[in-house]
Coordinates of C-alpha atoms in Angstrom, one line a residue:
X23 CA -10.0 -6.1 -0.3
X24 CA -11.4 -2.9 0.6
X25 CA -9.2 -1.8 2.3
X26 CA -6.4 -2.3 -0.2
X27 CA -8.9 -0.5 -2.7
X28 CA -9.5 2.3 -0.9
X29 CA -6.0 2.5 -0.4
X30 CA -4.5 2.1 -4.0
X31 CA -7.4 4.9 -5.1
X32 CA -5.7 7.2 -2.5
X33 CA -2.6 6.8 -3.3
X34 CA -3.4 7.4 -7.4
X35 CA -5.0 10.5 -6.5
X36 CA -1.9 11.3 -4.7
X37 CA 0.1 10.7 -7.6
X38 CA -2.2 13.2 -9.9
X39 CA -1.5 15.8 -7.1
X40 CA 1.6 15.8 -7.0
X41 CA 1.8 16.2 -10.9
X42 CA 0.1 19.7 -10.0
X43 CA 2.2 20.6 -6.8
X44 CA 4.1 23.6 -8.5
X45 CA 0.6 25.4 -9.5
X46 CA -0.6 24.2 -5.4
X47 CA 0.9 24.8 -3.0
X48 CA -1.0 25.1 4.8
X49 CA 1.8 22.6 6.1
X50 CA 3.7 24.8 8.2
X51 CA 5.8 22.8 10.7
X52 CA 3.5 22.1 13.2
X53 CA 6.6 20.2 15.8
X54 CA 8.6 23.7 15.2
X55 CA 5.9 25.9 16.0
X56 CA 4.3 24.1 18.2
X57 CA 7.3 22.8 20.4
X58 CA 9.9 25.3 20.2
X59 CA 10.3 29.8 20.6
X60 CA 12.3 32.1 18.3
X61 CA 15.1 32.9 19.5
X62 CA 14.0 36.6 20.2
X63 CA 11.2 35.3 22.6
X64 CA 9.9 36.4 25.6
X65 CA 9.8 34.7 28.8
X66 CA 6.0 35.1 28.9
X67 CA 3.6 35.4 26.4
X68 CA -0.5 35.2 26.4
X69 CA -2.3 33.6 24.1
X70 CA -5.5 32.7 23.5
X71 CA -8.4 31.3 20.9
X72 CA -12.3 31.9 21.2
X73 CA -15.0 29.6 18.7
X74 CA -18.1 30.8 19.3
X75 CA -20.5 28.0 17.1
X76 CA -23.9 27.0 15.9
X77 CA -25.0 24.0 14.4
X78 CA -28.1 22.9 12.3
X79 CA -28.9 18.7 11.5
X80 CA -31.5 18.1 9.1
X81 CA -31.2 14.6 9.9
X82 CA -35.2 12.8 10.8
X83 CA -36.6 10.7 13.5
X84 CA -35.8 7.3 12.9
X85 CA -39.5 4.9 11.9
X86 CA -39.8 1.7 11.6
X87 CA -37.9 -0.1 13.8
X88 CA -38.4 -3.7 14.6
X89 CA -37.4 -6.4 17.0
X90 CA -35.5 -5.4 20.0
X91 CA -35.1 -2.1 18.7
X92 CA -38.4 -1.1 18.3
X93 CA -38.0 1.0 21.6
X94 CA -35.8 3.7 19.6
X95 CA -38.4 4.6 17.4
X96 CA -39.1 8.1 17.2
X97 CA -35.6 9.1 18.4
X98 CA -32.8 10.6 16.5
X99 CA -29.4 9.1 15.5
X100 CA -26.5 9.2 17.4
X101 CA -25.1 11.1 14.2
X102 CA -27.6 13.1 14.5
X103 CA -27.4 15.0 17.8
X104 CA -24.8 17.7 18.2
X105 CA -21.8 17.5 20.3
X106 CA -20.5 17.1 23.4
X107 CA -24.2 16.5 25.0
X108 CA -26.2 14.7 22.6
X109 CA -29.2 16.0 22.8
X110 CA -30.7 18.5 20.4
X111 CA -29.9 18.7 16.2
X112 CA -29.1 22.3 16.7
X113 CA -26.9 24.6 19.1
X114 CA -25.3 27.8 19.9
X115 CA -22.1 26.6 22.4
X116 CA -18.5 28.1 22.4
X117 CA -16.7 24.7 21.2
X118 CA -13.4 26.4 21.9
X119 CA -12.0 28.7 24.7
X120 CA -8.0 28.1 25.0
X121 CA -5.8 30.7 26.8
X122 CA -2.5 29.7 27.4
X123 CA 1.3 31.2 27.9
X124 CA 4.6 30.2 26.5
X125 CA 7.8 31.5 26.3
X126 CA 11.9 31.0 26.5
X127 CA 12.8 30.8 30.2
X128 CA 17.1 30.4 28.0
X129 CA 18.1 30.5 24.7
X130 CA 17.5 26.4 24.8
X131 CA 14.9 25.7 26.9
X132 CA 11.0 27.0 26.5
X133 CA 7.8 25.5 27.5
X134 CA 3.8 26.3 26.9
X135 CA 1.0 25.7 29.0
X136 CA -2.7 25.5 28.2
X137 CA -5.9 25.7 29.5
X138 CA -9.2 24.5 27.4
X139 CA -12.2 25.7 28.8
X140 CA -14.6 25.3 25.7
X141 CA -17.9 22.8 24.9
X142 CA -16.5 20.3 23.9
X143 CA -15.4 16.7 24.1
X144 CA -12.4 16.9 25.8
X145 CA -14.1 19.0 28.9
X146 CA -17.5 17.7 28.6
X147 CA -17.3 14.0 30.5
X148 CA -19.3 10.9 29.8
X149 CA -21.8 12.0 33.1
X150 CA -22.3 15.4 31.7
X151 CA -20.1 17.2 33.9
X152 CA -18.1 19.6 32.7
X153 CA -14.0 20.1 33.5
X154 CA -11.5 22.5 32.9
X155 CA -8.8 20.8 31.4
X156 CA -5.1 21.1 30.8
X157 CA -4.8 20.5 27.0
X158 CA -0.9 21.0 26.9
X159 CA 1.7 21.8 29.4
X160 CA 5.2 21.2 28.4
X161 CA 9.3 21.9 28.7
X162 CA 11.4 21.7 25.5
X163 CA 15.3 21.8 25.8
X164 CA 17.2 22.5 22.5
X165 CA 20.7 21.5 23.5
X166 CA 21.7 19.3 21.5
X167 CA 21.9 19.8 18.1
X168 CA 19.8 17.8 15.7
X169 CA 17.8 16.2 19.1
X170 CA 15.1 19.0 20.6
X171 CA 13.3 16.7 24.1
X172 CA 10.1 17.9 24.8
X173 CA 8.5 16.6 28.0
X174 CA 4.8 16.7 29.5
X175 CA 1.4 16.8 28.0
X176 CA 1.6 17.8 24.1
X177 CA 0.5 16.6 20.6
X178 CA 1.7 13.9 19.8
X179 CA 3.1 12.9 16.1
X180 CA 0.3 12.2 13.6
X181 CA -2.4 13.0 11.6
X182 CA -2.4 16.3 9.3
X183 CA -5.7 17.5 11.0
X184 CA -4.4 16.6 14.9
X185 CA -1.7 18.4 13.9
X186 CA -2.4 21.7 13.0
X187 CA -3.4 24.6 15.0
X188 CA -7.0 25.5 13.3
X189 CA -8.1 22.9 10.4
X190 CA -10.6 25.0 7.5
X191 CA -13.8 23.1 8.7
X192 CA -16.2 23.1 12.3
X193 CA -16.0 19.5 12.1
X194 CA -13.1 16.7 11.8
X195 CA -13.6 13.7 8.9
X196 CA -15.2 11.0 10.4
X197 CA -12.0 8.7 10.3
X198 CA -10.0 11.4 12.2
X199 CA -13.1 11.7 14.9
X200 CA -13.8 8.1 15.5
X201 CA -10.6 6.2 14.4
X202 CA -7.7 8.5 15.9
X203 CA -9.5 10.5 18.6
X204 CA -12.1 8.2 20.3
X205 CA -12.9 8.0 24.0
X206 CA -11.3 5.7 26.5
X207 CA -13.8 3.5 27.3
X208 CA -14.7 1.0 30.2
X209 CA -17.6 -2.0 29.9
X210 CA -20.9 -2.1 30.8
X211 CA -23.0 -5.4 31.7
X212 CA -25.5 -6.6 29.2
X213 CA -25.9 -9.3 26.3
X214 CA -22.9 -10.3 24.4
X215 CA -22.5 -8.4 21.0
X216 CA -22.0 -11.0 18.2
X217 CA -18.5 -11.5 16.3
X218 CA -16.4 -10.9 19.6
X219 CA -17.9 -8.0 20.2
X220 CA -18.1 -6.1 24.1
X221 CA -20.8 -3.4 25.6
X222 CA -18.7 -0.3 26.4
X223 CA -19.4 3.1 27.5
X224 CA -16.9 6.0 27.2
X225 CA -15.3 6.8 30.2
X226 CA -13.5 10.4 30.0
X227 CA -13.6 13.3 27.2
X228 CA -11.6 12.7 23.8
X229 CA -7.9 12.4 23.9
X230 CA -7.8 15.5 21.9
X231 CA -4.5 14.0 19.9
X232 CA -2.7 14.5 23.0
X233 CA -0.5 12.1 25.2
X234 CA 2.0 12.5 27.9
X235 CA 5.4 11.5 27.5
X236 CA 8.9 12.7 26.1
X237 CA 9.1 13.4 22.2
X238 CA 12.8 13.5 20.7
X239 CA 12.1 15.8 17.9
X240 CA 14.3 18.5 15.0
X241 CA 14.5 19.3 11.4
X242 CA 17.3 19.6 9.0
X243 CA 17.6 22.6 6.1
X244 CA 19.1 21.3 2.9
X245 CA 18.4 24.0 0.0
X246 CA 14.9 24.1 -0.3
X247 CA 14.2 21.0 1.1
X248 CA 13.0 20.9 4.9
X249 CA 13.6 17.1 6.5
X250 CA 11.6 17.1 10.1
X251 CA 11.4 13.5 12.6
X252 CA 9.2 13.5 15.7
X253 CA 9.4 10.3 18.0
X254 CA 7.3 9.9 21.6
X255 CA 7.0 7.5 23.6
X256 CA 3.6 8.0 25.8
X257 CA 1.4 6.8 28.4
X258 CA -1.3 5.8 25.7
X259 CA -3.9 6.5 28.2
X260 CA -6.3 9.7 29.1
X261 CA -5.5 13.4 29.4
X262 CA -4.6 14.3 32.7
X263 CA -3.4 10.7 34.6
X264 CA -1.2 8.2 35.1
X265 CA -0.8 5.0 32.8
X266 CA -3.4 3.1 32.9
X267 CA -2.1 0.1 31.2
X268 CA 1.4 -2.1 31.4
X269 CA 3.2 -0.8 28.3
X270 CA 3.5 2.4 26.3
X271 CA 3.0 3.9 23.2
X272 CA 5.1 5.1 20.9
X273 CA 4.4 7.3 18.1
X274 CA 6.4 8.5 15.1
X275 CA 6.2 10.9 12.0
X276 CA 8.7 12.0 9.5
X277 CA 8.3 14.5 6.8
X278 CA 10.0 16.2 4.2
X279 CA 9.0 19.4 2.4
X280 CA 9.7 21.6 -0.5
X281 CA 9.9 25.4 0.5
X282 CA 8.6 27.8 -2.4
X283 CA 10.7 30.4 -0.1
X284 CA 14.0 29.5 0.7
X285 CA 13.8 32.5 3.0
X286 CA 11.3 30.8 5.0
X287 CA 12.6 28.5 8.3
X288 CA 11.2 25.8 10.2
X289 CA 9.1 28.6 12.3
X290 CA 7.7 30.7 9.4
X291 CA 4.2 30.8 9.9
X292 CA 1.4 30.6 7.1
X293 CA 4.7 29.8 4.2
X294 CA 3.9 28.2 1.0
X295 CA 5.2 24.8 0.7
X296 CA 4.6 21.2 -0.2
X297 CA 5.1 18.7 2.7
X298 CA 4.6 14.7 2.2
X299 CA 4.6 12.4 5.5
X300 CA 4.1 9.2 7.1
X301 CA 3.2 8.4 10.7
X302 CA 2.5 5.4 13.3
X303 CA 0.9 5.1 16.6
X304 CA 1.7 1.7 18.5
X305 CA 0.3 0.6 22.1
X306 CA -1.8 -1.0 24.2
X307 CA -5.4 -0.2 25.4
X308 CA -6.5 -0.8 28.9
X309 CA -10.4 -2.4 28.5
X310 CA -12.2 -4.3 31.4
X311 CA -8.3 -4.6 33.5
X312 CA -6.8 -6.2 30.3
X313 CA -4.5 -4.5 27.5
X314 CA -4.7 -4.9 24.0
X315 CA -2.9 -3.9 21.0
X316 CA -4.0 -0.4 19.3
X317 CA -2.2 0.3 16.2
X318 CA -3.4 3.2 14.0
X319 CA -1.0 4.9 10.8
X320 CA -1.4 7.1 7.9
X321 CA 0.2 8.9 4.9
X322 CA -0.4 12.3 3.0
X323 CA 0.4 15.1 1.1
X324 CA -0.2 18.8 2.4
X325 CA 0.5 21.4 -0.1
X326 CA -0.4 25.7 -0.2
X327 CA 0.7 27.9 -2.8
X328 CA -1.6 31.2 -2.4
X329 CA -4.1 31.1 -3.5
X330 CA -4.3 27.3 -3.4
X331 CA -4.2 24.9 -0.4
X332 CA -4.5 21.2 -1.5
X333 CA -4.5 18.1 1.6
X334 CA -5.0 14.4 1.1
X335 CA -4.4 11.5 3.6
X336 CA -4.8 7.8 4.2
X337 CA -5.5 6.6 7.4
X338 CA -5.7 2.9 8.6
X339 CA -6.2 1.4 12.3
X340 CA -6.1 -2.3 13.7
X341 CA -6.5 -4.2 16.9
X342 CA -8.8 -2.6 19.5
X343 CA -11.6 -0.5 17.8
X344 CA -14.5 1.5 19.9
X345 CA -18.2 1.6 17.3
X346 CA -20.4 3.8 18.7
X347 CA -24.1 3.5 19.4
X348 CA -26.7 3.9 17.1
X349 CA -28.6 6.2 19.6
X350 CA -27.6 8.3 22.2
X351 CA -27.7 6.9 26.2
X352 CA -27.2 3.4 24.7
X353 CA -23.6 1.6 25.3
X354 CA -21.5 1.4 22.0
X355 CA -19.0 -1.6 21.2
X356 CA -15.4 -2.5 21.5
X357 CA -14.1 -4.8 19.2
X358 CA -10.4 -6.0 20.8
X359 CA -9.0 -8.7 18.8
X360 CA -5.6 -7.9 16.4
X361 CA -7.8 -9.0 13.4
X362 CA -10.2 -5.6 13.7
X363 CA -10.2 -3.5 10.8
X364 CA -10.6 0.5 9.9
X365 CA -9.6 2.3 6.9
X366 CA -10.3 6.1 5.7
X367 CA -9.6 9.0 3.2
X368 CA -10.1 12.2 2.4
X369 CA -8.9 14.9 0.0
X370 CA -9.4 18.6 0.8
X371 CA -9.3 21.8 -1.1
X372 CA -9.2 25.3 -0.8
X373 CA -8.9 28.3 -2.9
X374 CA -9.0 32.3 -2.0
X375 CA -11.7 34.1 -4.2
X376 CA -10.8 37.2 -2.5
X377 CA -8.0 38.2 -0.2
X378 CA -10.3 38.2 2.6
X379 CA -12.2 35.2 1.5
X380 CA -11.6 31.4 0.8
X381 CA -13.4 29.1 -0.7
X382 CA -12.8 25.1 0.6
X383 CA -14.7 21.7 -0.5
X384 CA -13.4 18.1 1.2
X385 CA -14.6 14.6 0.6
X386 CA -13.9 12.4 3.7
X387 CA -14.8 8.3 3.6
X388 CA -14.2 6.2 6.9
X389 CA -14.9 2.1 6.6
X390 CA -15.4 1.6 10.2
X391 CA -14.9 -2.6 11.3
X392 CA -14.1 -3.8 7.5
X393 CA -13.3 -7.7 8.9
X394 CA -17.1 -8.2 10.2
X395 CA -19.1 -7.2 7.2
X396 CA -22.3 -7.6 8.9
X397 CA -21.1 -4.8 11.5
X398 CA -19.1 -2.4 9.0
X399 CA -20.5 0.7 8.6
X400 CA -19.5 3.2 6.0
X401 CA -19.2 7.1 6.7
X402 CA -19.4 9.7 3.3
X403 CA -19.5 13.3 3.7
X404 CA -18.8 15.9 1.3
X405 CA -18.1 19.4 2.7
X406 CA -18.5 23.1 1.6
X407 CA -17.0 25.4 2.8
X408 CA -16.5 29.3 3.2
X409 CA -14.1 31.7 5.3
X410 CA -14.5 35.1 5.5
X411 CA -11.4 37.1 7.0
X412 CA -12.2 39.9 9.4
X413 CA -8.5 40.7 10.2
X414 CA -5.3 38.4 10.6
X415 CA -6.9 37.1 14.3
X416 CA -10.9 36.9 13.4
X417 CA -12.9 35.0 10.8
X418 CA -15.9 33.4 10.3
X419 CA -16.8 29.9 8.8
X420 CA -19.9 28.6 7.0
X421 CA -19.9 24.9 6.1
X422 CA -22.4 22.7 5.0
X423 CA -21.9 18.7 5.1
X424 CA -23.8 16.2 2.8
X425 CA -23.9 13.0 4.9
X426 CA -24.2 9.4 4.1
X427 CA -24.2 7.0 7.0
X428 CA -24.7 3.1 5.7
X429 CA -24.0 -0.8 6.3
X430 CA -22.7 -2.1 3.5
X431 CA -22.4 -5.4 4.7
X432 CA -26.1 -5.7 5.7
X433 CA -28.3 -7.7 3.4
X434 CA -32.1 -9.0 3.5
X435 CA -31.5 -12.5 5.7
X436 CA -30.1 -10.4 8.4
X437 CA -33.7 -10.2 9.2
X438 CA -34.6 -7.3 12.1
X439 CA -31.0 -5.9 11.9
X440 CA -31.2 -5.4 8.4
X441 CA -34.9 -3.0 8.3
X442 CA -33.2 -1.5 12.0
X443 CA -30.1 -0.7 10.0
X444 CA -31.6 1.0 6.9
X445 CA -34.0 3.0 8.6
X446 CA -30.8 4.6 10.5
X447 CA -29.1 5.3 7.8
X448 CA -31.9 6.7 6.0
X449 CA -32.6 8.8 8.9
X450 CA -29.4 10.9 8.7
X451 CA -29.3 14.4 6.8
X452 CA -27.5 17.2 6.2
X453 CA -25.8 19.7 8.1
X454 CA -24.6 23.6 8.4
X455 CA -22.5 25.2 11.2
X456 CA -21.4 28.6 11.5
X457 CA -18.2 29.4 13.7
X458 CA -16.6 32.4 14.6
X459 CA -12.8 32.3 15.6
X460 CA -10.7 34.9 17.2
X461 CA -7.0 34.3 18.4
X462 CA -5.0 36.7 20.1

């Protein structure tokens, strides 16, 4: 019933939006620019992007703690502790260093090829160590018209925040971060979680909303409208291998979009438009040499009209679902069955004050494991935020993120669990990050 709540309330608040979509008005399109050159392109061309970032959590040491967890007193949450290393509340790291080249080897076939080197959770592994790591390295042929094949290691079709190039904010919602782009994971030995549930640890960096496979992929012009598909078919598996389970996954998006400009095109960068879309991932999830059914979809509205930017999307998964540990070092929990539940929102902002500077605010909610109430755990965070513009390649960020971390399933006969599970959640604060960007 949640669920469907939180769902019908979206999609109301989608219907008030769009009511205002001629005064609104970033949803470039991402499978254009990200998959295919202008026909003027070079054979080789550099690029590169450098985030230099600090974080501050104002969350407390847990107290209080009871029963078996009684051992965790004193420590901080999970939550808490800055990524990729878990370990302190506050840190200067460069999150992201990318340098990359694409380019049009023919008028119909191009490809791109990139390097992450950054901080992160996609080079940082489970052990600590730390990786370079191929983030994208792919060959698109546009030969047939109305059918663009893209083949390697790309994003794949999905979310409005995997999709795009730089979101407004340091950090992902909370349904994007733990719902779409969780770690594989592999189990650990230990006593059995209740309600079906498994020990886990992760077991590589984040998927990073990236899969390798072949995408069939084009858009269609039709006044001011702008229709775009995207289809892949994937290993469903980590960055950088081979399959690591007995089927694949396929993932899908369509979209259409209003064009303020009917000069602009399907590569126009930074245009003004409205774009509405719906997407599916389907596959299978290798866990402890057995695979189970991973199903995650969404829908939402992305709109920009200067000075006005306006997103909002619902996002839903089922099957197997990864819960992270309450503290750090300690193994989380996969959840496998088809019956597993997650559902989140959020609705995002953003207006320029100044040429140079933009104002942004974003309310995100993720219901993480709705069908065991006693488990579900309810992420809130409302998000300020502030860019300043140096020049067209270099900015700066300031956000600051109120934070609510419950279990609204938890009540008083739960005994120990209940006082452990309060005293988390009461534990968690605020938090500011400041990030610099430069692209070239």
């Amino acid at each position: 019933m949640k669920v469907k709540a939180g769902r019908d309330r979206l999609f109301q608040l989608l219907g008030v939006a769009s009511i205002f979509m001629p005064l609104l008005a970033h949803a470039d399109n991402w499978f254009m620019l990200d998959g295919v050159e202008p026909p003027d392109s070079l054979p080789v061309r550099m690029f590169g992007l450098l985030q230099p970032t600090y974080q501050q959590d104002f969350s407390r040491r847990v107290g209080g703690l009871v029963g078996t967890e009684v051992n965790d007193d004193g420590k901080f949450p999970v939550n808490s502790l800055i990524a990729p290393g878990y370990k302190s509340t506050s840190s200067f790291y460069l999150f992201r260093v990318r340098l990359g080249s694409r380019g049009a080897i023919d008028p119909e076939t191009n490809y791109e090829a990139v390097a992450e080197l950054g901080a992160n959770a996609l080079t940082t592994q489970p052990s600590g160590q730390y990786h370079i790591e191929l983030a994208e390295g792919s060959i698109t042929y546009n030969h047939l018209p109305g059918a663009r094949f893209r083949f390697g290691l790309f994003k794949t079709p999905g979310p409005e925040e995997g999709l795009r190039t730089a979101i407004d904010y340091v950090n992902f919602t909370s349904v994007t971060s733990q719902l779409i782009n969780y770690q594989p994971v592999s189990p650990v030995t230990g006593t059995p979680v209740a309600y079906g549930g498994v020990l886990a640890n992760a077991s590589s960096g984040v998927r990073a909303f990236r899969d390798t496979g072949i995408q069939i992929f084009d858009d269609f012009r039709s006044g001011q409208m702008e229709y775009t598909y995207a289809a892949m078919i994937g290993n469903g598996s980590t960055l950088n291998q081979t399959d690591d389970n007995s089927g694949k996954t396929t993932y899908w998006r369509v979209q259409a979009t209003y064009l303020f400009d009917p000069k602009s095109t399907a590569l126009s960068k930074n245009r003004d438009d409205v774009t509405a879309f719906i997407w599916r991932h389907d596959g299978k999830q290798n866990f402890n040499n057995s695979d189970y059914s991973a199903v995650r979809d969404g829908v939402g509205v992305a709109a920009t009209k200067y000075p006005f930017n306006f997103t909002a999307e619902y996002k839903r998964g089922s099957g197997m679902i990864y819960v992270q540990p309450l503290f750090a070092q300690q193994a989380g929990t996969v959840f496998v069955e088809r019956s597993n539940k997650s559902s989140g929102w959020y609705l995002d902002g953003g207006y320029f004050v100044a040429p140079k500077v933009k104002l942004g605010v974003r309310y995100d909610v993720l219901d993480h494991l709705t069908n065991v109430p006693a488990l579900e755990r309810s992420y809130k965070t409302l998000t300020f935020g502030g860019i300043y513009w140096f020049s067209k390649a270099s900015r700066i960020a300031l956000n600051y993120e109120i934070r609510k971390f419950a279990f609204p399933g938890s009540v008083s006969a739960d005994g120990d669990s209940y006082i452990n599970q309060r005293q988390v959640g009461n534990a968690i604060g605020n938090r500011v990050s400041v990030q610099a960007t430069l692209t070239f």
